[in-house]
mmCIF file of N, CA and C in Angstrom:
data_model
loop_
_atom_site.group_PDB
_atom_site.id
_atom_site.type_symbol
_atom_site.label_atom_id
_atom_site.label_comp_id
_atom_site.label_asym_id
_atom_site.label_seq_id
_atom_site.Cartn_x
_atom_site.Cartn_y
_atom_site.Cartn_z
ATOM 1 N N UNK A 163 120.997 126.437 93.906
ATOM 2 C CA UNK A 163 121.516 125.193 94.433
ATOM 3 C C UNK A 163 122.889 124.943 93.817
ATOM 4 N N UNK A 164 123.825 124.541 94.633
ATOM 5 C CA UNK A 164 125.157 124.222 94.134
ATOM 6 C C UNK A 164 125.090 122.967 93.278
ATOM 7 N N UNK A 165 125.964 122.913 92.276
ATOM 8 C CA UNK A 165 125.995 121.730 91.426
ATOM 9 C C UNK A 165 126.522 120.554 92.215
ATOM 10 N N UNK A 166 125.836 119.463 92.096
ATOM 11 C CA UNK A 166 126.259 118.236 92.751
ATOM 12 C C UNK A 166 127.127 117.435 91.784
ATOM 13 N N UNK A 167 127.876 116.520 92.350
ATOM 14 C CA UNK A 167 128.654 115.608 91.525
ATOM 15 C C UNK A 167 127.710 114.678 90.771
ATOM 16 N N UNK A 168 128.129 114.270 89.612
ATOM 17 C CA UNK A 168 127.341 113.341 88.808
ATOM 18 C C UNK A 168 127.429 111.943 89.400
ATOM 19 N N UNK A 169 126.354 111.175 89.287
ATOM 20 C CA UNK A 169 126.440 109.780 89.711
ATOM 21 C C UNK A 169 127.287 109.010 88.699
ATOM 22 N N UNK A 170 128.099 108.134 89.207
ATOM 23 C CA UNK A 170 128.911 107.318 88.307
ATOM 24 C C UNK A 170 128.467 105.854 88.337
ATOM 25 N N UNK A 171 127.625 105.516 89.338
ATOM 26 C CA UNK A 171 127.162 104.132 89.413
ATOM 27 C C UNK A 171 125.862 104.062 90.200
ATOM 28 N N UNK A 172 124.908 103.297 89.672
ATOM 29 C CA UNK A 172 123.677 102.973 90.373
ATOM 30 C C UNK A 172 123.625 101.458 90.491
ATOM 31 N N UNK A 173 123.502 100.963 91.707
ATOM 32 C CA UNK A 173 123.411 99.524 91.942
ATOM 33 C C UNK A 173 122.129 99.257 92.711
ATOM 34 N N UNK A 174 121.293 98.404 92.144
ATOM 35 C CA UNK A 174 120.038 98.036 92.776
ATOM 36 C C UNK A 174 120.259 96.726 93.513
ATOM 37 N N UNK A 175 120.177 96.774 94.848
ATOM 38 C CA UNK A 175 120.434 95.611 95.701
ATOM 39 C C UNK A 175 119.098 95.051 96.175
ATOM 40 N N UNK A 176 118.605 94.022 95.481
ATOM 41 C CA UNK A 176 117.293 93.449 95.816
ATOM 42 C C UNK A 176 117.270 92.855 97.217
ATOM 43 N N UNK A 177 118.325 92.159 97.605
ATOM 44 C CA UNK A 177 118.342 91.519 98.931
ATOM 45 C C UNK A 177 118.243 92.552 100.045
ATOM 46 N N UNK A 178 118.890 93.702 99.870
ATOM 47 C CA UNK A 178 118.862 94.765 100.875
ATOM 48 C C UNK A 178 117.727 95.747 100.632
ATOM 49 N N UNK A 179 117.023 95.600 99.503
ATOM 50 C CA UNK A 179 115.941 96.499 99.100
ATOM 51 C C UNK A 179 116.393 97.953 99.126
ATOM 52 N N UNK A 180 117.520 98.212 98.427
ATOM 53 C CA UNK A 180 118.034 99.571 98.390
ATOM 54 C C UNK A 180 118.752 99.855 97.080
ATOM 55 N N UNK A 181 118.795 101.130 96.763
ATOM 56 C CA UNK A 181 119.579 101.633 95.641
ATOM 57 C C UNK A 181 120.832 102.258 96.224
ATOM 58 N N UNK A 182 121.969 101.877 95.681
ATOM 59 C CA UNK A 182 123.235 102.494 96.076
ATOM 60 C C UNK A 182 123.703 103.361 94.908
ATOM 61 N N UNK A 183 123.851 104.635 95.192
ATOM 62 C CA UNK A 183 124.299 105.580 94.174
ATOM 63 C C UNK A 183 125.677 106.066 94.582
ATOM 64 N N UNK A 184 126.644 105.891 93.687
ATOM 65 C CA UNK A 184 127.984 106.413 93.923
ATOM 66 C C UNK A 184 128.164 107.637 93.033
ATOM 67 N N UNK A 185 128.552 108.740 93.659
ATOM 68 C CA UNK A 185 128.770 109.991 92.939
ATOM 69 C C UNK A 185 130.258 110.194 92.704
ATOM 70 N N UNK A 186 130.568 111.077 91.757
ATOM 71 C CA UNK A 186 131.968 111.423 91.514
ATOM 72 C C UNK A 186 132.601 111.795 92.845
ATOM 73 N N UNK A 187 133.831 111.422 93.028
ATOM 74 C CA UNK A 187 134.513 111.690 94.283
ATOM 75 C C UNK A 187 134.348 110.554 95.283
ATOM 76 N N UNK A 188 133.492 109.562 94.953
ATOM 77 C CA UNK A 188 133.359 108.385 95.781
ATOM 78 C C UNK A 188 132.260 108.404 96.822
ATOM 79 N N UNK A 189 131.533 109.507 96.959
ATOM 80 C CA UNK A 189 130.453 109.556 97.949
ATOM 81 C C UNK A 189 129.329 108.609 97.532
ATOM 82 N N UNK A 190 128.889 107.793 98.481
ATOM 83 C CA UNK A 190 127.827 106.823 98.205
ATOM 84 C C UNK A 190 126.582 107.156 99.026
ATOM 85 N N UNK A 191 125.431 107.020 98.395
ATOM 86 C CA UNK A 191 124.135 107.196 99.056
ATOM 87 C C UNK A 191 123.381 105.881 98.943
ATOM 88 N N UNK A 192 122.779 105.455 100.048
ATOM 89 C CA UNK A 192 121.967 104.238 100.069
ATOM 90 C C UNK A 192 120.527 104.648 100.335
ATOM 91 N N UNK A 193 119.657 104.286 99.411
ATOM 92 C CA UNK A 193 118.269 104.726 99.499
ATOM 93 C C UNK A 193 117.357 103.503 99.457
ATOM 94 N N UNK A 194 116.591 103.261 100.517
ATOM 95 C CA UNK A 194 115.667 102.120 100.510
ATOM 96 C C UNK A 194 114.646 102.239 99.377
ATOM 97 N N UNK A 195 114.313 101.108 98.764
ATOM 98 C CA UNK A 195 113.300 101.099 97.709
ATOM 99 C C UNK A 195 111.990 101.701 98.214
ATOM 100 N N UNK A 196 111.627 101.390 99.464
ATOM 101 C CA UNK A 196 110.382 101.929 100.024
ATOM 102 C C UNK A 196 110.392 103.455 99.996
ATOM 103 N N UNK A 197 111.511 104.058 100.367
ATOM 104 C CA UNK A 197 111.604 105.521 100.363
ATOM 105 C C UNK A 197 111.485 106.066 98.939
ATOM 106 N N UNK A 198 112.151 105.408 97.999
ATOM 107 C CA UNK A 198 112.030 105.837 96.602
ATOM 108 C C UNK A 198 110.570 105.818 96.163
ATOM 109 N N UNK A 199 109.836 104.783 96.570
ATOM 110 C CA UNK A 199 108.443 104.653 96.138
ATOM 111 C C UNK A 199 107.536 105.692 96.794
ATOM 112 N N UNK A 200 107.656 105.840 98.126
ATOM 113 C CA UNK A 200 106.730 106.744 98.825
ATOM 114 C C UNK A 200 107.070 108.210 98.608
ATOM 115 N N UNK A 201 108.286 108.511 98.159
ATOM 116 C CA UNK A 201 108.683 109.890 97.871
ATOM 117 C C UNK A 201 108.890 110.103 96.378
ATOM 118 N N UNK A 202 108.278 109.257 95.568
ATOM 119 C CA UNK A 202 108.378 109.428 94.111
ATOM 120 C C UNK A 202 108.027 110.862 93.747
ATOM 121 N N UNK A 203 108.798 111.461 92.843
ATOM 122 C CA UNK A 203 108.510 112.847 92.451
ATOM 123 C C UNK A 203 107.331 112.974 91.492
ATOM 124 N N UNK A 204 106.629 111.910 91.236
ATOM 125 C CA UNK A 204 105.499 111.950 90.295
ATOM 126 C C UNK A 204 104.334 112.748 90.863
ATOM 127 N N UNK A 205 103.526 113.286 89.970
ATOM 128 C CA UNK A 205 102.313 113.995 90.392
ATOM 129 C C UNK A 205 101.342 113.035 91.066
ATOM 130 N N UNK A 206 101.394 111.757 90.695
ATOM 131 C CA UNK A 206 100.539 110.742 91.317
ATOM 132 C C UNK A 206 100.782 110.659 92.824
ATOM 133 N N UNK A 207 102.009 110.890 93.249
ATOM 134 C CA UNK A 207 102.356 110.848 94.677
ATOM 135 C C UNK A 207 102.386 112.248 95.274
ATOM 136 N N UNK A 208 103.057 113.188 94.613
ATOM 137 C CA UNK A 208 103.254 114.531 95.164
ATOM 138 C C UNK A 208 102.064 115.456 94.953
ATOM 139 N N UNK A 209 101.178 115.100 94.022
ATOM 140 C CA UNK A 209 100.068 115.983 93.694
ATOM 141 C C UNK A 209 100.532 117.084 92.763
ATOM 142 N N UNK A 210 99.637 118.028 92.514
ATOM 143 C CA UNK A 210 99.943 119.125 91.592
ATOM 144 C C UNK A 210 100.141 120.448 92.309
ATOM 145 N N UNK A 211 100.107 120.439 93.632
ATOM 146 C CA UNK A 211 100.283 121.671 94.385
ATOM 147 C C UNK A 211 100.416 121.382 95.867
ATOM 148 N N UNK A 212 100.601 122.410 96.657
ATOM 149 C CA UNK A 212 100.758 122.258 98.107
ATOM 150 C C UNK A 212 99.564 121.531 98.728
ATOM 151 N N UNK A 213 99.875 120.648 99.657
ATOM 152 C CA UNK A 213 98.830 119.941 100.395
ATOM 153 C C UNK A 213 98.192 118.780 99.660
ATOM 154 N N UNK A 214 98.716 118.417 98.503
ATOM 155 C CA UNK A 214 98.116 117.339 97.725
ATOM 156 C C UNK A 214 98.901 116.024 97.793
ATOM 157 N N UNK A 215 99.979 115.994 98.551
ATOM 158 C CA UNK A 215 100.807 114.791 98.650
ATOM 159 C C UNK A 215 99.977 113.623 99.171
ATOM 160 N N UNK A 216 100.203 112.448 98.583
ATOM 161 C CA UNK A 216 99.552 111.224 99.038
ATOM 162 C C UNK A 216 100.506 110.508 99.987
ATOM 163 N N UNK A 217 100.009 110.177 101.156
ATOM 164 C CA UNK A 217 100.816 109.490 102.159
ATOM 165 C C UNK A 217 100.579 107.995 101.995
ATOM 166 N N UNK A 218 101.528 107.315 101.372
ATOM 167 C CA UNK A 218 101.391 105.905 101.040
ATOM 168 C C UNK A 218 101.816 105.015 102.200
ATOM 169 N N UNK A 219 101.144 103.886 102.318
ATOM 170 C CA UNK A 219 101.516 102.878 103.306
ATOM 171 C C UNK A 219 101.616 101.536 102.599
ATOM 172 N N UNK A 220 102.200 100.552 103.282
ATOM 173 C CA UNK A 220 102.283 99.203 102.743
ATOM 174 C C UNK A 220 103.250 99.046 101.589
ATOM 175 N N UNK A 221 104.266 99.880 101.520
ATOM 176 C CA UNK A 221 105.226 99.818 100.413
ATOM 177 C C UNK A 221 106.585 99.267 100.857
ATOM 178 N N UNK A 222 106.641 98.654 102.042
ATOM 179 C CA UNK A 222 107.923 98.174 102.565
ATOM 180 C C UNK A 222 108.498 97.003 101.767
ATOM 181 N N UNK A 223 107.676 96.262 101.036
ATOM 182 C CA UNK A 223 108.161 95.118 100.260
ATOM 183 C C UNK A 223 108.301 95.433 98.772
ATOM 184 N N UNK A 224 108.098 96.685 98.384
ATOM 185 C CA UNK A 224 108.166 97.054 96.973
ATOM 186 C C UNK A 224 109.592 96.860 96.448
ATOM 187 N N UNK A 225 109.682 96.469 95.187
ATOM 188 C CA UNK A 225 110.971 96.294 94.514
ATOM 189 C C UNK A 225 111.067 97.266 93.349
ATOM 190 N N UNK A 226 112.271 97.591 92.949
ATOM 191 C CA UNK A 226 112.491 98.322 91.711
ATOM 192 C C UNK A 226 112.695 97.274 90.631
ATOM 193 N N UNK A 227 111.868 97.326 89.596
ATOM 194 C CA UNK A 227 111.927 96.312 88.543
ATOM 195 C C UNK A 227 112.587 96.805 87.264
ATOM 196 N N UNK A 228 112.713 98.114 87.109
ATOM 197 C CA UNK A 228 113.382 98.668 85.925
ATOM 198 C C UNK A 228 113.861 100.070 86.221
ATOM 199 N N UNK A 229 114.905 100.459 85.513
ATOM 200 C CA UNK A 229 115.458 101.815 85.607
ATOM 201 C C UNK A 229 115.879 102.238 84.215
ATOM 202 N N UNK A 230 115.322 103.358 83.772
ATOM 203 C CA UNK A 230 115.618 103.846 82.424
ATOM 204 C C UNK A 230 116.148 105.270 82.505
ATOM 205 N N UNK A 231 117.272 105.544 81.843
ATOM 206 C CA UNK A 231 117.806 106.911 81.871
ATOM 207 C C UNK A 231 116.859 107.892 81.204
ATOM 208 N N UNK A 232 116.837 109.101 81.736
ATOM 209 C CA UNK A 232 116.081 110.208 81.157
ATOM 210 C C UNK A 232 117.109 111.295 80.861
ATOM 211 N N UNK A 233 117.481 111.406 79.612
ATOM 212 C CA UNK A 233 118.536 112.338 79.250
ATOM 213 C C UNK A 233 119.792 112.066 80.056
ATOM 214 N N UNK A 234 120.453 113.135 80.444
ATOM 215 C CA UNK A 234 121.654 113.002 81.280
ATOM 216 C C UNK A 234 121.398 113.464 82.711
ATOM 217 N N UNK A 235 120.130 113.722 83.041
ATOM 218 C CA UNK A 235 119.862 114.353 84.333
ATOM 219 C C UNK A 235 119.060 113.502 85.310
ATOM 220 N N UNK A 236 118.550 112.344 84.870
ATOM 221 C CA UNK A 236 117.623 111.623 85.750
ATOM 222 C C UNK A 236 117.477 110.165 85.328
ATOM 223 N N UNK A 237 116.693 109.451 86.144
ATOM 224 C CA UNK A 237 116.347 108.061 85.864
ATOM 225 C C UNK A 237 114.867 107.866 86.193
ATOM 226 N N UNK A 238 114.167 107.119 85.339
ATOM 227 C CA UNK A 238 112.768 106.769 85.601
ATOM 228 C C UNK A 238 112.776 105.357 86.192
ATOM 229 N N UNK A 239 112.172 105.227 87.364
ATOM 230 C CA UNK A 239 112.119 103.927 88.035
ATOM 231 C C UNK A 239 110.739 103.306 87.872
ATOM 232 N N UNK A 240 110.728 101.997 87.699
ATOM 233 C CA UNK A 240 109.493 101.222 87.684
ATOM 234 C C UNK A 240 109.517 100.325 88.913
ATOM 235 N N UNK A 241 108.385 100.271 89.610
ATOM 236 C CA UNK A 241 108.287 99.506 90.851
ATOM 237 C C UNK A 241 107.385 98.296 90.671
ATOM 238 N N UNK A 242 107.553 97.322 91.553
ATOM 239 C CA UNK A 242 106.803 96.067 91.468
ATOM 240 C C UNK A 242 105.303 96.248 91.662
ATOM 241 N N UNK A 243 104.878 97.388 92.195
ATOM 242 C CA UNK A 243 103.439 97.640 92.335
ATOM 243 C C UNK A 243 102.858 98.337 91.098
ATOM 244 N N UNK A 244 103.674 98.478 90.048
ATOM 245 C CA UNK A 244 103.216 99.062 88.793
ATOM 246 C C UNK A 244 103.496 100.546 88.635
ATOM 247 N N UNK A 245 103.891 101.235 89.697
ATOM 248 C CA UNK A 245 104.173 102.670 89.602
ATOM 249 C C UNK A 245 105.402 102.880 88.714
ATOM 250 N N UNK A 246 105.277 103.793 87.733
ATOM 251 C CA UNK A 246 106.397 104.025 86.820
ATOM 252 C C UNK A 246 106.466 105.459 86.297
ATOM 253 N N UNK A 247 105.818 106.388 86.984
ATOM 254 C CA UNK A 247 105.764 107.749 86.447
ATOM 255 C C UNK A 247 106.692 108.728 87.159
ATOM 256 N N UNK A 248 107.523 108.262 88.061
ATOM 257 C CA UNK A 248 108.440 109.171 88.752
ATOM 258 C C UNK A 248 109.771 109.281 88.029
ATOM 259 N N UNK A 249 110.201 110.509 87.782
ATOM 260 C CA UNK A 249 111.509 110.761 87.186
ATOM 261 C C UNK A 249 112.392 111.345 88.277
ATOM 262 N N UNK A 250 113.391 110.599 88.666
ATOM 263 C CA UNK A 250 114.273 110.953 89.783
ATOM 264 C C UNK A 250 115.525 111.641 89.244
ATOM 265 N N UNK A 251 115.635 112.945 89.484
ATOM 266 C CA UNK A 251 116.843 113.671 89.059
ATOM 267 C C UNK A 251 118.000 113.246 89.957
ATOM 268 N N UNK A 252 119.206 113.505 89.465
ATOM 269 C CA UNK A 252 120.379 113.171 90.284
ATOM 270 C C UNK A 252 120.364 113.965 91.582
ATOM 271 N N UNK A 253 119.959 115.228 91.542
ATOM 272 C CA UNK A 253 119.882 116.034 92.764
ATOM 273 C C UNK A 253 118.873 115.443 93.745
ATOM 274 N N UNK A 254 117.741 114.969 93.242
ATOM 275 C CA UNK A 254 116.718 114.403 94.117
ATOM 276 C C UNK A 254 117.202 113.104 94.747
ATOM 277 N N UNK A 255 117.900 112.267 93.985
ATOM 278 C CA UNK A 255 118.470 111.051 94.570
ATOM 279 C C UNK A 255 119.492 111.401 95.655
ATOM 280 N N UNK A 256 120.299 112.410 95.395
ATOM 281 C CA UNK A 256 121.278 112.847 96.388
ATOM 282 C C UNK A 256 120.564 113.279 97.665
ATOM 283 N N UNK A 257 119.510 114.059 97.494
ATOM 284 C CA UNK A 257 118.730 114.546 98.639
ATOM 285 C C UNK A 257 118.069 113.396 99.398
ATOM 286 N N UNK A 258 117.465 112.454 98.684
ATOM 287 C CA UNK A 258 116.817 111.320 99.344
ATOM 288 C C UNK A 258 117.819 110.486 100.135
ATOM 289 N N UNK A 259 119.072 110.483 99.697
ATOM 290 C CA UNK A 259 120.102 109.712 100.376
ATOM 291 C C UNK A 259 120.671 110.371 101.617
ATOM 292 N N UNK A 260 120.225 111.594 101.910
ATOM 293 C CA UNK A 260 120.665 112.267 103.141
ATOM 294 C C UNK A 260 119.757 111.815 104.276
ATOM 295 N N UNK A 261 120.277 110.982 105.154
ATOM 296 C CA UNK A 261 119.545 110.441 106.304
ATOM 297 C C UNK A 261 118.223 109.786 105.887
ATOM 298 N N UNK A 262 118.286 108.772 105.035
ATOM 299 C CA UNK A 262 117.065 108.149 104.528
ATOM 300 C C UNK A 262 116.218 107.488 105.611
ATOM 301 N N UNK A 263 116.838 106.988 106.666
ATOM 302 C CA UNK A 263 116.070 106.353 107.746
ATOM 303 C C UNK A 263 115.161 107.372 108.427
ATOM 304 N N UNK A 264 115.690 108.558 108.709
ATOM 305 C CA UNK A 264 114.884 109.605 109.346
ATOM 306 C C UNK A 264 113.777 110.066 108.407
ATOM 307 N N UNK A 265 114.104 110.188 107.146
ATOM 308 C CA UNK A 265 113.108 110.628 106.166
ATOM 309 C C UNK A 265 111.972 109.617 106.044
ATOM 310 N N UNK A 266 112.310 108.321 106.068
ATOM 311 C CA UNK A 266 111.293 107.281 105.991
ATOM 312 C C UNK A 266 110.446 107.258 107.260
ATOM 313 N N UNK A 267 111.067 107.449 108.406
ATOM 314 C CA UNK A 267 110.320 107.508 109.669
ATOM 315 C C UNK A 267 109.345 108.695 109.662
ATOM 316 N N UNK A 268 109.782 109.835 109.136
ATOM 317 C CA UNK A 268 108.895 111.011 109.026
ATOM 318 C C UNK A 268 107.707 110.697 108.124
ATOM 319 N N UNK A 269 107.963 109.998 107.040
ATOM 320 C CA UNK A 269 106.871 109.620 106.133
ATOM 321 C C UNK A 269 105.881 108.700 106.849
ATOM 322 N N UNK A 270 106.389 107.694 107.558
ATOM 323 C CA UNK A 270 105.507 106.771 108.281
ATOM 324 C C UNK A 270 104.636 107.518 109.289
ATOM 325 N N UNK A 271 105.230 108.453 110.018
ATOM 326 C CA UNK A 271 104.477 109.244 110.993
ATOM 327 C C UNK A 271 103.382 110.081 110.311
ATOM 328 N N UNK A 272 103.759 110.743 109.222
ATOM 329 C CA UNK A 272 102.794 111.584 108.505
ATOM 330 C C UNK A 272 101.679 110.743 107.907
ATOM 331 N N UNK A 273 102.006 109.567 107.397
ATOM 332 C CA UNK A 273 100.988 108.676 106.825
ATOM 333 C C UNK A 273 100.035 108.199 107.904
ATOM 334 N N UNK A 274 100.567 107.832 109.067
ATOM 335 C CA UNK A 274 99.714 107.384 110.185
ATOM 336 C C UNK A 274 98.793 108.507 110.631
ATOM 337 N N UNK A 275 99.300 109.734 110.705
ATOM 338 C CA UNK A 275 98.470 110.881 111.090
ATOM 339 C C UNK A 275 97.394 111.153 110.046
ATOM 340 N N UNK A 276 97.744 111.061 108.772
ATOM 341 C CA UNK A 276 96.772 111.301 107.706
ATOM 342 C C UNK A 276 95.663 110.255 107.732
ATOM 343 N N UNK A 277 96.015 109.017 107.981
ATOM 344 C CA UNK A 277 95.014 107.943 108.059
ATOM 345 C C UNK A 277 94.106 108.155 109.273
ATOM 346 N N UNK A 278 94.704 108.568 110.391
ATOM 347 C CA UNK A 278 93.933 108.835 111.597
ATOM 348 C C UNK A 278 92.928 109.960 111.411
ATOM 349 N N UNK A 279 93.324 110.985 110.654
ATOM 350 C CA UNK A 279 92.411 112.121 110.394
ATOM 351 C C UNK A 279 91.278 111.745 109.469
ATOM 352 N N UNK A 280 91.503 110.757 108.595
ATOM 353 C CA UNK A 280 90.470 110.422 107.614
ATOM 354 C C UNK A 280 89.413 109.464 108.168
ATOM 355 N N UNK A 281 89.624 108.959 109.351
ATOM 356 C CA UNK A 281 88.655 108.029 109.941
ATOM 357 C C UNK A 281 87.523 108.743 110.608
#
């Protein structure tokens, strides 16, 4: 993977329910809090192997309540629903910010299908 620019600013916009990340060179990524929560890189969400991902629903009103740096490579986010085990690398934040609306729509579709299969 090519090296990405370092983030120079993280702004948590509660009213818009999004994280705005500005990278070196001025590129900005806007990531909805809901997307951050449902795509948390934690094992609690992603599982420990293929096919273990949890498809979360009802996270559209979640807020980010804390952000703590993890070394120089990531940030640990805490959410209003108590989830706090995801460590978001700068590369992962960059990736989540690529077409976040489409990514969130894909998650909603997959979650609806998973719920339908479990009934």
